[in-house]
């Protein structure tokens, strides 16, 4: 029988002792996880799962509904005079208590309720949220917390207000992330969500047994779980570099195979033996690892696979933290239809009512011509489009060709329609050789970016697909056109196919515009619940990591 670990919730008559029990049990979770080695099973797996669930429930449950015990509104003014470094949330705190008629939120019968301890633990363990900032008045919060007298009859107003103030400070960090100026500086031009923090706290305190969903994109919680796992792996301190030369294939025997099996076991890709034989189970593990790391999937242990296996855990932890921060920025609304492009993954994802319908490969901007990260709304489907060639391409690419070959324009199905800024205005005619292919999808924006077909189909077979001048080439344009026009009875599959193969340029206005997010995530959890990593092709991760962490991986002051 597996040994179970139970945690008693904070009863009012033993509050301090149970705070310590929670701390011990949470530490025990990591200790238990850390000692899961090759060929071993965690003896308390069910218990640690329950512990994690308990931790995730930390702001849920039955809160105080008492309204008789109140305080004077002037206490709020006095509190922020004592603790001025947290006065950024003063307005939030004042608004919250006005809606409660200044009734205590965290106390009953003079003692803190269970949720006060849950909130306290979330606040003192900010690093588990991927947040590396020092909260103001941490020592003072500890002192107030441990000064609670189980025999006292009157609640501590300083602890009451400190918990509420820290809730708002914690929520802004955990749910909203770094200032908008930071995301803008990293060329993240997608809309940032707006959170009514007072509403969430008031809702939590108002209703019994509320299944509170925190206002962060669902990927955030999944990455948070993997952050815990990778930190536990880092504590093992056995991430030695795997040395190899050449490529190993199924059937080979080598000590390197044993090292790879052990590494895959720790990462969750492999559950077999640790012999030196490259067997079928290891072959499948290699393919799984290659897939979730965006590598060429060939089932071989080659230089690229070994290099990826040797990436330090510290680097992976930084990568997870950076992408948790990006997930804080995303809106959390549910859309009827939505398109999402993840640049480092080179994928277009098509959703309906928050359910993934399908995805396909895309080609994105080169590092010298990066695709802009922004939000738009697809308004038009354009069949047999002209390509109005940007001035920069005319200047840097078309004119040099014209100088070498005067007939370059005609031989490439182009035409000059005028002159502007000392340059010819060049467009490419519709047809099979048009660089935009047979259809494009327009969402008006100032970046001159759109989705489109392409005649260069072979590029979709490449592992890394950053080849364009900034626009996004779609591997399955016909499928996308059918999806966008599926609610328009006048556009059948046959008519769409005909419009792409013959005739002149034709604009079709969608009845309902479809949102499209062009985003940048180098760590994410797939539908199979596996953690994926991708290369930071635009070198944006380290800049954000440097804003969050110092070189030692610790919080910046």
Coordinates of C-alpha atoms in Angstrom, one line a residue:
X1 CA 0.0 0.0 0.0
X2 CA 1.3 3.4 -0.9
X3 CA 1.8 5.7 2.1
X4 CA -0.4 8.7 2.1
X5 CA 0.4 12.2 3.3
X6 CA -2.5 14.2 4.6
X7 CA -2.7 17.9 5.3
X8 CA -5.2 19.3 7.7
X9 CA -6.7 22.6 6.8
X10 CA -6.2 25.5 9.2
X11 CA -8.7 25.1 12.0
X12 CA -9.1 28.3 13.9
X13 CA -7.8 26.8 17.2
X14 CA -4.5 25.6 15.7
X15 CA -3.6 28.1 13.1
X16 CA 0.1 28.6 13.5
X17 CA 0.9 24.9 13.8
X18 CA -0.9 24.2 10.5
X19 CA 0.9 26.9 8.7
X20 CA 4.1 25.0 9.6
X21 CA 2.5 21.7 8.5
X22 CA 1.7 23.2 5.1
X23 CA 5.3 24.4 4.7
X24 CA 6.7 21.0 5.7
X25 CA 4.3 19.1 3.4
X26 CA 5.1 21.3 0.4
X27 CA 8.8 20.9 1.0
X28 CA 8.2 17.1 1.3
X29 CA 6.6 17.1 -2.1
X30 CA 9.8 18.3 -3.7
X31 CA 12.0 16.0 -1.7
X32 CA 9.8 13.0 -2.7
X33 CA 9.9 14.1 -6.3
X34 CA 13.7 14.6 -6.3
X35 CA 14.5 11.1 -5.3
X36 CA 12.6 9.4 -8.2
X37 CA 15.5 7.8 -10.0
X38 CA 16.0 5.4 -12.9
X39 CA 14.0 2.2 -12.5
X40 CA 12.2 3.6 -9.4
X41 CA 8.6 4.6 -8.7
X42 CA 7.6 7.3 -6.3
X43 CA 6.1 5.5 -3.3
X44 CA 3.9 8.5 -2.5
X45 CA 2.8 9.5 -6.0
X46 CA -0.9 9.7 -5.1
X47 CA -0.1 11.7 -2.1
X48 CA 2.1 14.2 -3.9
X49 CA -0.6 14.6 -6.5
X50 CA -3.1 15.4 -3.8
X51 CA -0.6 17.8 -2.3
X52 CA -0.3 19.6 -5.6
X53 CA -4.0 19.7 -6.0
X54 CA -4.3 21.2 -2.5
X55 CA -1.8 23.8 -3.4
X56 CA -3.6 24.7 -6.6
X57 CA -6.8 25.1 -4.7
X58 CA -5.1 27.8 -2.6
X59 CA -7.6 30.6 -3.3
X60 CA -10.7 28.5 -3.5
X61 CA -13.2 27.4 -0.9
X62 CA -15.5 28.8 1.7
X63 CA -14.5 32.3 2.7
X64 CA -15.7 34.5 5.6
X65 CA -19.2 35.8 5.0
X66 CA -19.4 37.6 8.3
X67 CA -20.6 41.3 8.0
X68 CA -20.9 42.2 11.7
X69 CA -17.3 42.7 12.5
X70 CA -16.1 45.9 10.7
X71 CA -13.4 48.5 11.1
X72 CA -13.1 52.3 10.5
X73 CA -12.1 53.3 7.0
X74 CA -9.4 55.5 8.5
X75 CA -7.5 52.3 9.3
X76 CA -6.7 52.0 5.6
X77 CA -5.1 55.4 5.6
X78 CA -3.1 54.6 8.7
X79 CA -2.0 51.2 7.2
X80 CA -0.4 52.8 4.1
X81 CA 1.3 55.4 6.2
X82 CA 3.1 52.5 8.0
X83 CA 3.7 50.5 4.8
X84 CA 4.2 53.1 2.0
X85 CA 6.1 50.8 -0.3
X86 CA 2.9 49.0 -1.2
X87 CA 0.7 52.0 -1.7
X88 CA 0.3 51.2 -5.5
X89 CA -2.6 49.0 -4.5
X90 CA -4.2 51.6 -2.1
X91 CA -7.0 52.4 -4.4
X92 CA -7.8 48.7 -5.0
X93 CA -7.8 48.0 -1.3
X94 CA -10.1 51.0 -0.6
X95 CA -12.5 50.0 -3.4
X96 CA -12.7 46.4 -2.2
X97 CA -13.5 47.3 1.4
X98 CA -16.1 49.9 0.5
X99 CA -18.1 47.2 -1.4
X100 CA -17.9 45.1 1.8
X101 CA -18.9 48.0 4.1
X102 CA -15.5 47.6 5.8
X103 CA -16.3 44.1 7.1
X104 CA -13.2 41.9 7.9
X105 CA -12.5 39.5 5.0
X106 CA -9.8 37.2 6.5
X107 CA -11.0 36.7 10.0
X108 CA -13.8 34.9 11.9
X109 CA -14.2 34.8 15.6
X110 CA -11.0 36.8 15.9
X111 CA -8.8 34.3 14.1
X112 CA -7.6 34.0 10.5
X113 CA -9.7 31.7 8.3
X114 CA -8.2 28.9 6.2
X115 CA -7.9 31.0 3.0
X116 CA -5.7 33.5 4.8
X117 CA -3.1 30.7 5.2
X118 CA -3.6 29.6 1.6
X119 CA -3.0 33.2 0.3
X120 CA 0.0 33.6 2.6
X121 CA 1.6 30.5 1.1
X122 CA 1.0 31.6 -2.4
X123 CA 2.7 35.0 -1.6
X124 CA 5.8 33.6 0.1
X125 CA 6.3 31.1 -2.7
X126 CA 6.3 33.5 -5.7
X127 CA 9.0 31.6 -7.4
X128 CA 6.6 28.7 -8.0
X129 CA 4.6 31.2 -10.1
X130 CA 7.7 31.9 -12.2
X131 CA 7.9 35.3 -10.5
X132 CA 11.4 36.4 -9.3
X133 CA 10.6 39.6 -7.6
X134 CA 11.0 40.5 -3.9
X135 CA 7.6 41.5 -2.5
X136 CA 7.6 44.5 -0.2
X137 CA 7.2 43.8 3.5
X138 CA 7.8 40.1 3.4
X139 CA 9.4 40.1 6.9
X140 CA 6.6 42.2 8.2
X141 CA 4.0 39.8 6.7
X142 CA 5.8 36.9 8.4
X143 CA 5.8 38.7 11.7
X144 CA 2.1 39.6 11.6
X145 CA 1.3 36.0 10.6
X146 CA 3.2 34.3 13.3
X147 CA 2.1 36.8 16.0
X148 CA -1.5 35.4 15.8
X149 CA -2.7 34.4 19.2
X150 CA -5.1 31.5 19.1
X151 CA -6.7 32.8 22.3
X152 CA -7.3 36.3 21.0
X153 CA -10.8 37.6 20.6
X154 CA -10.1 40.6 18.3
X155 CA -8.7 40.4 14.7
X156 CA -5.4 42.1 13.9
X157 CA -6.3 44.9 11.6
X158 CA -2.7 45.2 10.3
X159 CA -2.7 41.5 9.2
X160 CA -6.2 41.9 7.6
X161 CA -5.1 44.9 5.5
X162 CA -1.6 43.4 4.8
X163 CA -3.3 40.2 3.4
X164 CA -5.6 42.2 1.1
X165 CA -2.8 44.6 0.0
X166 CA -0.6 41.6 -0.7
X167 CA -3.4 39.9 -2.6
X168 CA -3.6 42.7 -5.0
X169 CA 0.2 43.0 -5.4
X170 CA 0.4 39.2 -5.9
X171 CA -2.5 39.2 -8.4
X172 CA -0.9 42.0 -10.5
X173 CA 2.4 40.0 -10.7
X174 CA 0.8 36.6 -11.2
X175 CA -2.1 37.4 -13.5
X176 CA -1.0 40.5 -15.4
X177 CA 2.8 40.3 -15.5
X178 CA 5.3 42.9 -16.2
X179 CA 4.4 46.4 -17.3
X180 CA 3.1 46.9 -20.8
X181 CA 6.2 49.0 -21.6
X182 CA 8.2 45.8 -21.2
X183 CA 6.2 43.8 -23.7
X184 CA 6.2 46.7 -26.2
X185 CA 10.0 46.9 -25.9
X186 CA 10.1 43.2 -26.9
X187 CA 8.0 43.9 -30.0
X188 CA 4.9 42.2 -28.5
X189 CA 2.1 44.3 -30.1
X190 CA -0.7 41.9 -29.1
X191 CA -3.4 43.3 -26.9
X192 CA -2.8 42.9 -23.1
X193 CA -5.6 41.7 -21.0
X194 CA -7.2 43.9 -18.4
X195 CA -8.0 42.3 -15.0
X196 CA -10.6 43.5 -12.5
X197 CA -8.6 42.3 -9.4
X198 CA -11.2 43.7 -7.0
X199 CA -13.9 41.7 -8.7
X200 CA -11.9 38.4 -8.4
X201 CA -11.2 38.9 -4.7
X202 CA -14.7 40.0 -4.0
X203 CA -16.1 37.0 -5.8
X204 CA -13.8 34.7 -3.9
X205 CA -14.9 36.1 -0.6
X206 CA -18.6 36.4 -1.5
X207 CA -19.5 33.0 -2.7
X208 CA -19.2 29.6 -1.0
X209 CA -17.1 26.9 -2.6
X210 CA -16.5 29.0 -5.7
X211 CA -14.5 27.1 -8.3
X212 CA -12.4 30.2 -9.0
X213 CA -10.5 30.2 -12.3
X214 CA -7.6 32.5 -12.2
X215 CA -7.5 35.0 -15.1
X216 CA -4.5 33.7 -16.9
X217 CA -4.3 31.8 -20.2
X218 CA -4.6 28.0 -19.6
X219 CA -1.0 27.4 -20.8
X220 CA 0.2 29.3 -17.7
X221 CA -0.9 26.6 -15.2
X222 CA 0.5 23.8 -17.4
X223 CA 3.9 25.5 -17.6
X224 CA 3.8 26.2 -13.9
X225 CA 3.6 22.4 -13.3
X226 CA 6.6 21.8 -15.5
X227 CA 8.5 24.6 -13.7
X228 CA 8.2 22.6 -10.5
X229 CA 9.3 19.4 -12.2
X230 CA 12.4 21.0 -13.8
X231 CA 13.4 22.7 -10.5
X232 CA 13.2 19.4 -8.8
X233 CA 15.4 17.8 -11.6
X234 CA 17.9 20.6 -11.1
X235 CA 18.2 19.7 -7.4
X236 CA 19.4 16.2 -8.4
X237 CA 22.6 17.8 -9.7
X238 CA 23.4 15.0 -12.1
X239 CA 22.9 16.8 -15.5
X240 CA 26.3 15.8 -16.9
X241 CA 27.2 16.4 -20.5
X242 CA 26.6 13.4 -22.7
X243 CA 29.6 12.9 -24.9
X244 CA 29.3 11.2 -28.3
X245 CA 30.7 11.3 -31.8
X246 CA 28.7 10.1 -34.8
X247 CA 25.2 8.9 -34.9
X248 CA 23.5 6.0 -33.1
X249 CA 20.6 4.1 -34.7
X250 CA 18.3 1.3 -33.6
X251 CA 20.2 -1.9 -33.0
X252 CA 23.4 -0.2 -31.9
X253 CA 25.1 -1.0 -28.5
X254 CA 27.0 1.7 -26.7
X255 CA 27.4 3.2 -23.2
X256 CA 26.1 6.4 -24.7
X257 CA 22.7 4.6 -25.1
X258 CA 22.6 4.0 -21.3
X259 CA 23.3 7.7 -20.7
X260 CA 20.6 8.7 -23.2
X261 CA 18.1 6.3 -21.6
X262 CA 18.7 7.8 -18.2
X263 CA 18.3 11.3 -19.4
X264 CA 15.1 10.4 -21.3
X265 CA 13.8 8.8 -18.1
X266 CA 14.3 11.9 -16.1
X267 CA 12.6 14.0 -18.8
X268 CA 9.6 11.6 -19.0
X269 CA 10.2 10.4 -22.6
X270 CA 11.3 6.9 -21.7
X271 CA 10.2 4.3 -19.0
X272 CA 12.2 1.2 -20.0
X273 CA 15.4 -0.4 -18.9
X274 CA 18.8 1.3 -18.9
X275 CA 20.8 -1.3 -20.9
X276 CA 23.3 -0.3 -23.6
X277 CA 21.1 -1.6 -26.4
X278 CA 19.3 0.9 -28.7
X279 CA 15.9 -0.9 -28.7
X280 CA 12.5 -0.1 -30.1
X281 CA 11.3 1.6 -26.9
X282 CA 14.3 3.9 -27.1
X283 CA 13.6 4.6 -30.8
X284 CA 10.1 5.7 -29.9
X285 CA 11.4 7.9 -27.0
X286 CA 13.9 9.6 -29.4
X287 CA 11.1 10.4 -31.8
X288 CA 9.0 11.8 -29.0
X289 CA 11.9 13.9 -27.8
X290 CA 12.6 15.2 -31.3
X291 CA 9.0 16.0 -31.9
X292 CA 8.5 18.0 -28.7
X293 CA 11.8 19.9 -29.3
X294 CA 11.1 20.9 -32.9
X295 CA 13.9 18.7 -34.3
X296 CA 13.9 16.6 -37.5
X297 CA 12.1 13.3 -36.5
X298 CA 14.3 10.4 -37.6
X299 CA 14.6 8.3 -34.5
X300 CA 18.4 8.6 -34.6
X301 CA 20.6 9.8 -31.8
X302 CA 22.6 12.3 -33.8
X303 CA 24.5 15.5 -33.0
X304 CA 21.4 17.8 -32.9
X305 CA 19.6 15.4 -30.6
X306 CA 22.5 15.1 -28.2
X307 CA 23.1 18.9 -28.3
X308 CA 19.5 19.4 -27.3
X309 CA 19.7 16.8 -24.5
X310 CA 22.7 18.6 -23.1
X311 CA 21.0 22.0 -22.8
X312 CA 21.4 22.9 -19.1
X313 CA 18.3 22.7 -16.9
X314 CA 19.0 26.3 -15.8
X315 CA 18.4 27.4 -19.4
X316 CA 15.2 25.4 -19.7
X317 CA 13.9 26.8 -16.4
X318 CA 14.6 30.3 -17.7
X319 CA 12.8 29.4 -20.9
X320 CA 9.7 28.2 -19.0
X321 CA 9.7 31.3 -16.8
X322 CA 9.9 33.6 -19.8
X323 CA 7.0 31.9 -21.5
X324 CA 4.9 31.9 -18.3
X325 CA 5.4 35.7 -18.4
X326 CA 4.2 35.9 -22.0
X327 CA 1.1 33.8 -21.1
X328 CA 0.2 36.4 -18.4
X329 CA -0.1 39.0 -21.2
X330 CA -2.6 37.1 -23.3
X331 CA -6.3 37.9 -23.3
X332 CA -8.4 35.1 -21.8
X333 CA -11.6 35.7 -23.8
X334 CA -13.2 32.8 -25.6
X335 CA -13.7 33.4 -29.3
X336 CA -16.1 31.8 -31.7
X337 CA -13.3 31.3 -34.3
X338 CA -9.7 32.2 -33.9
X339 CA -6.4 31.7 -35.8
X340 CA -3.1 31.6 -33.9
X341 CA 0.4 31.6 -35.3
X342 CA 3.3 30.6 -33.1
X343 CA 6.4 31.9 -34.8
X344 CA 9.1 29.7 -33.2
X345 CA 6.8 26.6 -33.8
X346 CA 6.2 27.5 -37.4
X347 CA 2.6 26.5 -37.0
X348 CA -0.9 28.0 -37.7
X349 CA -3.5 26.7 -35.3
X350 CA -7.2 27.0 -36.1
X351 CA -9.7 27.1 -33.2
X352 CA -13.4 27.0 -32.8
X353 CA -15.0 27.8 -29.5
X354 CA -11.7 27.3 -27.8
X355 CA -11.2 23.9 -29.3
X356 CA -8.3 23.1 -31.7
X357 CA -9.7 22.0 -35.0
X358 CA -6.5 21.6 -37.0
X359 CA -3.1 23.0 -37.5
X360 CA -0.6 23.2 -40.3
X361 CA 3.0 24.3 -41.1
X362 CA 3.8 27.9 -42.0
X363 CA 6.8 29.8 -43.2
X364 CA 7.6 33.0 -41.2
X365 CA 9.9 35.9 -41.5
X366 CA 13.7 35.6 -41.6
X367 CA 15.7 36.8 -38.7
X368 CA 16.6 39.8 -40.9
X369 CA 12.9 40.4 -41.8
X370 CA 11.1 39.1 -38.6
X371 CA 7.3 38.7 -38.6
X372 CA 5.7 41.2 -36.4
X373 CA 3.9 40.0 -33.2
X374 CA 0.5 41.5 -33.2
X375 CA -3.3 40.9 -33.3
X376 CA -5.6 41.4 -36.3
X377 CA -8.9 40.3 -37.7
X378 CA -9.2 38.5 -41.0
X379 CA -11.7 40.5 -43.1
X380 CA -11.0 39.4 -46.7
X381 CA -10.2 36.3 -48.6
X382 CA -8.5 37.3 -51.9
X383 CA -8.4 34.8 -54.7
X384 CA -5.8 35.0 -57.5
X385 CA -4.2 38.0 -55.8
X386 CA -1.8 40.5 -57.3
X387 CA 1.4 40.9 -55.3
X388 CA 2.1 44.6 -54.7
X389 CA 5.8 44.4 -54.1
X390 CA 7.1 46.5 -51.2
X391 CA 9.5 49.4 -52.0
X392 CA 12.3 47.7 -49.9
X393 CA 12.1 44.6 -52.1
X394 CA 11.9 46.6 -55.3
X395 CA 15.0 48.7 -54.3
X396 CA 17.1 45.8 -52.9
X397 CA 16.1 42.9 -55.1
X398 CA 14.0 43.8 -58.2
X399 CA 16.2 46.7 -59.5
X400 CA 19.5 44.8 -59.3
X401 CA 17.8 42.0 -61.4
X402 CA 16.4 44.6 -63.9
X403 CA 19.9 46.0 -64.3
X404 CA 21.3 42.6 -65.1
X405 CA 18.3 41.4 -67.2
X406 CA 16.2 44.2 -68.8
X407 CA 13.4 41.7 -69.5
X408 CA 13.3 40.5 -65.8
X409 CA 9.9 42.2 -65.2
X410 CA 8.1 40.4 -68.1
X411 CA 9.7 37.0 -67.6
X412 CA 8.5 37.0 -63.9
X413 CA 4.9 38.0 -64.7
X414 CA 5.4 41.4 -63.3
X415 CA 4.3 44.9 -64.4
X416 CA 5.2 48.5 -63.6
X417 CA 2.1 50.5 -62.8
X418 CA 3.8 53.9 -62.0
X419 CA 6.6 55.5 -60.1
X420 CA 6.9 56.7 -56.5
X421 CA 9.8 58.0 -54.4
X422 CA 12.1 57.5 -57.4
X423 CA 11.2 53.9 -57.7
X424 CA 9.0 51.9 -60.1
X425 CA 5.7 50.6 -58.6
X426 CA 5.9 46.9 -59.3
X427 CA 3.2 44.3 -58.9
X428 CA 3.2 40.6 -59.9
X429 CA 0.2 39.4 -61.9
X430 CA -2.2 36.7 -60.6
X431 CA -1.4 33.1 -61.4
X432 CA 0.4 29.9 -60.4
X433 CA 3.8 31.7 -60.3
X434 CA 2.7 34.6 -58.1
X435 CA 4.7 34.7 -54.9
X436 CA 1.4 34.9 -52.9
X437 CA 0.1 31.8 -54.6
X438 CA -3.5 31.5 -55.5
X439 CA -5.1 33.0 -52.3
X440 CA -4.3 35.4 -49.5
X441 CA -6.0 36.3 -46.3
X442 CA -6.1 39.9 -45.3
X443 CA -6.4 41.4 -41.8
X444 CA -5.8 45.2 -42.2
X445 CA -2.7 46.3 -40.2
X446 CA 0.1 48.8 -40.3
X447 CA 2.8 46.1 -40.6
X448 CA 1.8 45.0 -44.2
X449 CA 1.6 41.4 -42.9
X450 CA -0.9 38.8 -44.0
X451 CA -1.4 35.0 -44.5
X452 CA -1.0 33.6 -48.0
X453 CA -0.4 30.7 -50.3
X454 CA 2.9 30.1 -52.0
X455 CA 4.3 28.3 -55.1
X456 CA 7.4 27.3 -53.0
X457 CA 5.8 24.2 -51.4
X458 CA 9.1 22.5 -50.7
X459 CA 9.9 24.9 -47.8
X460 CA 7.1 23.5 -45.7
X461 CA 9.2 20.3 -45.4
X462 CA 12.0 22.1 -43.7
X463 CA 12.4 21.8 -39.9
X464 CA 13.2 25.5 -39.5
X465 CA 10.9 27.6 -41.7
X466 CA 12.0 31.3 -41.4
X467 CA 12.4 32.2 -45.0
X468 CA 9.9 35.0 -45.8
X469 CA 10.1 38.8 -45.8
X470 CA 7.7 39.0 -42.9
X471 CA 4.4 37.6 -44.2
X472 CA 3.2 34.2 -43.3
X473 CA 3.0 31.4 -45.9
X474 CA 0.3 28.8 -45.2
X475 CA 0.8 25.1 -46.1
X476 CA -2.9 24.4 -46.4
X477 CA -4.5 27.6 -47.9
X478 CA -7.4 25.7 -49.5
X479 CA -8.4 24.3 -46.2
X480 CA -8.1 27.7 -44.5
X481 CA -10.2 29.3 -47.3
X482 CA -12.9 26.7 -46.8
X483 CA -12.9 27.2 -43.0
X484 CA -13.2 31.0 -43.2
X485 CA -16.0 30.8 -45.8
X486 CA -17.8 27.8 -44.4
X487 CA -20.7 29.9 -43.1
X488 CA -21.3 31.5 -46.5
X489 CA -23.6 29.3 -48.5
X490 CA -22.6 31.0 -51.7
X491 CA -19.0 29.8 -51.4
X492 CA -18.9 26.0 -51.9
X493 CA -15.7 24.0 -52.0
X494 CA -16.1 23.7 -55.8
X495 CA -16.5 27.5 -56.2
X496 CA -13.5 28.1 -54.0
X497 CA -11.4 25.7 -56.1
X498 CA -12.6 27.4 -59.3
X499 CA -11.8 30.9 -58.0
X500 CA -8.3 29.9 -57.2
X501 CA -7.6 28.3 -60.6
X502 CA -9.1 30.8 -63.0
X503 CA -10.2 34.4 -63.5
X504 CA -9.0 37.7 -62.1
X505 CA -8.3 38.8 -58.6
X506 CA -11.4 38.6 -56.5
X507 CA -12.0 40.0 -53.0
X508 CA -14.5 38.2 -50.7
X509 CA -15.6 40.0 -47.5
X510 CA -16.2 37.7 -44.6
X511 CA -19.5 38.0 -42.9
X512 CA -17.8 37.8 -39.5
X513 CA -14.2 38.9 -39.0
X514 CA -11.9 36.2 -37.5
X515 CA -9.3 37.1 -34.9
X516 CA -5.7 36.2 -35.6
X517 CA -3.0 36.2 -33.0
X518 CA 0.7 36.2 -34.2
X519 CA 2.6 35.3 -31.0
X520 CA 5.9 34.0 -29.9
X521 CA 6.2 31.0 -27.5
X522 CA 9.4 28.9 -27.2
X523 CA 8.0 26.7 -24.4
X524 CA 4.4 25.3 -24.4
X525 CA 2.5 22.2 -23.5
X526 CA 0.9 20.3 -26.3
X527 CA -2.5 18.5 -26.4
X528 CA -0.7 15.3 -25.3
X529 CA 0.3 17.2 -22.1
X530 CA 4.0 17.0 -23.1
X531 CA 6.3 20.0 -22.7
X532 CA 7.6 21.4 -26.0
X533 CA 10.6 23.7 -26.5
X534 CA 11.5 25.6 -29.7
X535 CA 14.5 27.7 -30.7
X536 CA 14.5 31.4 -29.9
X537 CA 14.8 32.3 -33.6
X538 CA 14.4 36.1 -33.0
X539 CA 16.5 36.2 -29.8
X540 CA 13.7 37.5 -27.7
X541 CA 13.9 35.1 -24.8
X542 CA 17.1 36.2 -23.2
X543 CA 16.1 39.9 -23.3
X544 CA 13.0 39.1 -21.3
X545 CA 14.8 36.7 -19.0
X546 CA 17.4 39.4 -18.2
X547 CA 14.5 41.6 -17.2
X548 CA 13.2 39.0 -14.8
X549 CA 16.3 37.3 -13.5
X550 CA 20.0 38.2 -12.8
X551 CA 22.8 36.0 -14.0
X552 CA 22.5 33.6 -11.0
X553 CA 18.9 32.9 -11.8
X554 CA 17.7 34.8 -8.8
X555 CA 15.3 37.7 -8.5
X556 CA 16.5 41.2 -9.4
X557 CA 16.2 43.7 -6.7

